Amino acid sequence: METKYYTVKRIDGDYAYLVIEEQPELDEKCVARALLPPEIQEGSKLKYEMMTYYMM
């Protein structure tokens, strides 16, 4: 499985909107906050690997 790196662009209630670091001009990815580390905030860097998000 491929490793991807994201930045949290914005948080809206129970969802966070992520952008791929290498291609920020692409559409945002909406992810339920329950699937993300609890300490995320706007601007946080995330690593997605093996179907899990990790703080960087």
mmCIF file with all atom_site columns, C-alpha atoms in Angstrom:
data_model
loop_
_atom_site.group_PDB
_atom_site.id
_atom_site.type_symbol
_atom_site.label_atom_id
_atom_site.label_alt_id
_atom_site.label_comp_id
_atom_site.label_asym_id
_atom_site.label_entity_id
_atom_site.label_seq_id
_atom_site.pdbx_PDB_ins_code
_atom_site.Cartn_x
_atom_site.Cartn_y
_atom_site.Cartn_z
_atom_site.occupancy
_atom_site.B_iso_or_equiv
_atom_site.pdbx_formal_charge
_atom_site.auth_seq_id
_atom_site.auth_comp_id
_atom_site.auth_asym_id
_atom_site.auth_atom_id
_atom_site.pdbx_PDB_model_num
ATOM 1  C CA . MET A 1 1  ? 0.000   0.000  0.000  1.00 0.00 ? 1  MET A CA 1
ATOM 2  C CA . GLU A 1 2  ? 1.224   3.468  -0.854 1.00 0.00 ? 2  GLU A CA 1
ATOM 3  C CA . THR A 1 3  ? 2.139   6.038  1.805  1.00 0.00 ? 3  THR A CA 1
ATOM 4  C CA . LYS A 1 4  ? 0.560   9.472  1.336  1.00 0.00 ? 4  LYS A CA 1
ATOM 5  C CA . TYR A 1 5  ? 1.149   12.754 3.129  1.00 0.00 ? 5  TYR A CA 1
ATOM 6  C CA . TYR A 1 6  ? -1.640  15.227 3.855  1.00 0.00 ? 6  TYR A CA 1
ATOM 7  C CA . THR A 1 7  ? -2.110  18.638 5.418  1.00 0.00 ? 7  THR A CA 1
ATOM 8  C CA . VAL A 1 8  ? -5.275  19.474 7.359  1.00 0.00 ? 8  VAL A CA 1
ATOM 9  C CA . LYS A 1 9  ? -6.692  22.415 5.437  1.00 0.00 ? 9  LYS A CA 1
ATOM 10 C CA . ARG A 1 10 ? -9.741  23.003 7.617  1.00 0.00 ? 10 ARG A CA 1
ATOM 11 C CA . ILE A 1 11 ? -11.878 21.408 10.298 1.00 0.00 ? 11 ILE A CA 1
ATOM 12 C CA . ASP A 1 12 ? -15.664 21.614 10.174 1.00 0.00 ? 12 ASP A CA 1
ATOM 13 C CA . GLY A 1 13 ? -17.446 19.902 13.070 1.00 0.00 ? 13 GLY A CA 1
ATOM 14 C CA . ASP A 1 14 ? -16.925 16.140 12.898 1.00 0.00 ? 14 ASP A CA 1
ATOM 15 C CA . TYR A 1 15 ? -14.996 16.315 9.623  1.00 0.00 ? 15 TYR A CA 1
ATOM 16 C CA . ALA A 1 16 ? -11.564 17.450 8.533  1.00 0.00 ? 16 ALA A CA 1
ATOM 17 C CA . TYR A 1 17 ? -10.651 18.443 4.995  1.00 0.00 ? 17 TYR A CA 1
ATOM 18 C CA . LEU A 1 18 ? -7.235  17.258 3.861  1.00 0.00 ? 18 LEU A CA 1
ATOM 19 C CA . VAL A 1 19 ? -5.084  18.117 0.862  1.00 0.00 ? 19 VAL A CA 1
ATOM 20 C CA . ILE A 1 20 ? -2.280  15.985 -0.555 1.00 0.00 ? 20 ILE A CA 1
ATOM 21 C CA . GLU A 1 21 ? 1.022   17.730 0.191  1.00 0.00 ? 21 GLU A CA 1
ATOM 22 C CA . GLU A 1 22 ? 2.475   17.043 -3.274 1.00 0.00 ? 22 GLU A CA 1
ATOM 23 C CA . GLN A 1 23 ? -0.663  18.274 -5.085 1.00 0.00 ? 23 GLN A CA 1
ATOM 24 C CA . PRO A 1 24 ? -2.445  20.925 -2.974 1.00 0.00 ? 24 PRO A CA 1
ATOM 25 C CA . GLU A 1 25 ? -4.318  22.237 -6.011 1.00 0.00 ? 25 GLU A CA 1
ATOM 26 C CA . LEU A 1 26 ? -6.396  19.043 -6.190 1.00 0.00 ? 26 LEU A CA 1
ATOM 27 C CA . ASP A 1 27 ? -9.749  18.651 -4.457 1.00 0.00 ? 27 ASP A CA 1
ATOM 28 C CA . GLU A 1 28 ? -9.923  18.359 -0.703 1.00 0.00 ? 28 GLU A CA 1
ATOM 29 C CA . LYS A 1 29 ? -10.495 14.958 0.877  1.00 0.00 ? 29 LYS A CA 1
ATOM 30 C CA . CYS A 1 30 ? -13.217 14.896 3.542  1.00 0.00 ? 30 CYS A CA 1
ATOM 31 C CA . VAL A 1 31 ? -12.393 12.540 6.439  1.00 0.00 ? 31 VAL A CA 1
ATOM 32 C CA . ALA A 1 32 ? -14.339 11.865 9.639  1.00 0.00 ? 32 ALA A CA 1
ATOM 33 C CA . ARG A 1 33 ? -12.385 13.182 12.624 1.00 0.00 ? 33 ARG A CA 1
ATOM 34 C CA . ALA A 1 34 ? -12.947 9.854  14.400 1.00 0.00 ? 34 ALA A CA 1
ATOM 35 C CA . LEU A 1 35 ? -10.461 8.332  11.910 1.00 0.00 ? 35 LEU A CA 1
ATOM 36 C CA . LEU A 1 36 ? -7.785  10.954 12.612 1.00 0.00 ? 36 LEU A CA 1
ATOM 37 C CA . PRO A 1 37 ? -5.477  11.510 15.599 1.00 0.00 ? 37 PRO A CA 1
ATOM 38 C CA . PRO A 1 38 ? -7.399  13.498 18.256 1.00 0.00 ? 38 PRO A CA 1
ATOM 39 C CA . GLU A 1 39 ? -4.759  16.264 18.494 1.00 0.00 ? 39 GLU A CA 1
ATOM 40 C CA . ILE A 1 40 ? -5.083  17.471 14.880 1.00 0.00 ? 40 ILE A CA 1
ATOM 41 C CA . GLN A 1 41 ? -5.634  21.141 14.111 1.00 0.00 ? 41 GLN A CA 1
ATOM 42 C CA . GLU A 1 42 ? -5.664  23.179 10.935 1.00 0.00 ? 42 GLU A CA 1
ATOM 43 C CA . GLY A 1 43 ? -2.216  23.011 9.387  1.00 0.00 ? 43 GLY A CA 1
ATOM 44 C CA . SER A 1 44 ? -1.308  19.653 10.949 1.00 0.00 ? 44 SER A CA 1
ATOM 45 C CA . LYS A 1 45 ? 0.747   17.271 8.815  1.00 0.00 ? 45 LYS A CA 1
ATOM 46 C CA . LEU A 1 46 ? -0.496  13.692 8.527  1.00 0.00 ? 46 LEU A CA 1
ATOM 47 C CA . LYS A 1 47 ? 0.919   10.480 7.152  1.00 0.00 ? 47 LYS A CA 1
ATOM 48 C CA . TYR A 1 48 ? -1.517  7.888  5.755  1.00 0.00 ? 48 TYR A CA 1
ATOM 49 C CA . GLU A 1 49 ? -0.187  4.359  5.754  1.00 0.00 ? 49 GLU A CA 1
ATOM 50 C CA . MET A 1 50 ? -1.809  0.930  6.087  1.00 0.00 ? 50 MET A CA 1
ATOM 51 C CA . MET A 1 51 ? -5.284  2.549  6.269  1.00 0.00 ? 51 MET A CA 1
ATOM 52 C CA . THR A 1 52 ? -4.313  4.642  9.323  1.00 0.00 ? 52 THR A CA 1
ATOM 53 C CA . TYR A 1 53 ? -3.528  8.355  9.749  1.00 0.00 ? 53 TYR A CA 1
ATOM 54 C CA . TYR A 1 54 ? -0.526  9.372  11.894 1.00 0.00 ? 54 TYR A CA 1
ATOM 55 C CA . MET A 1 55 ? 0.661   12.802 13.085 1.00 0.00 ? 55 MET A CA 1
ATOM 56 C CA . MET A 1 56 ? 4.053   13.840 11.743 1.00 0.00 ? 56 MET A CA 1
#
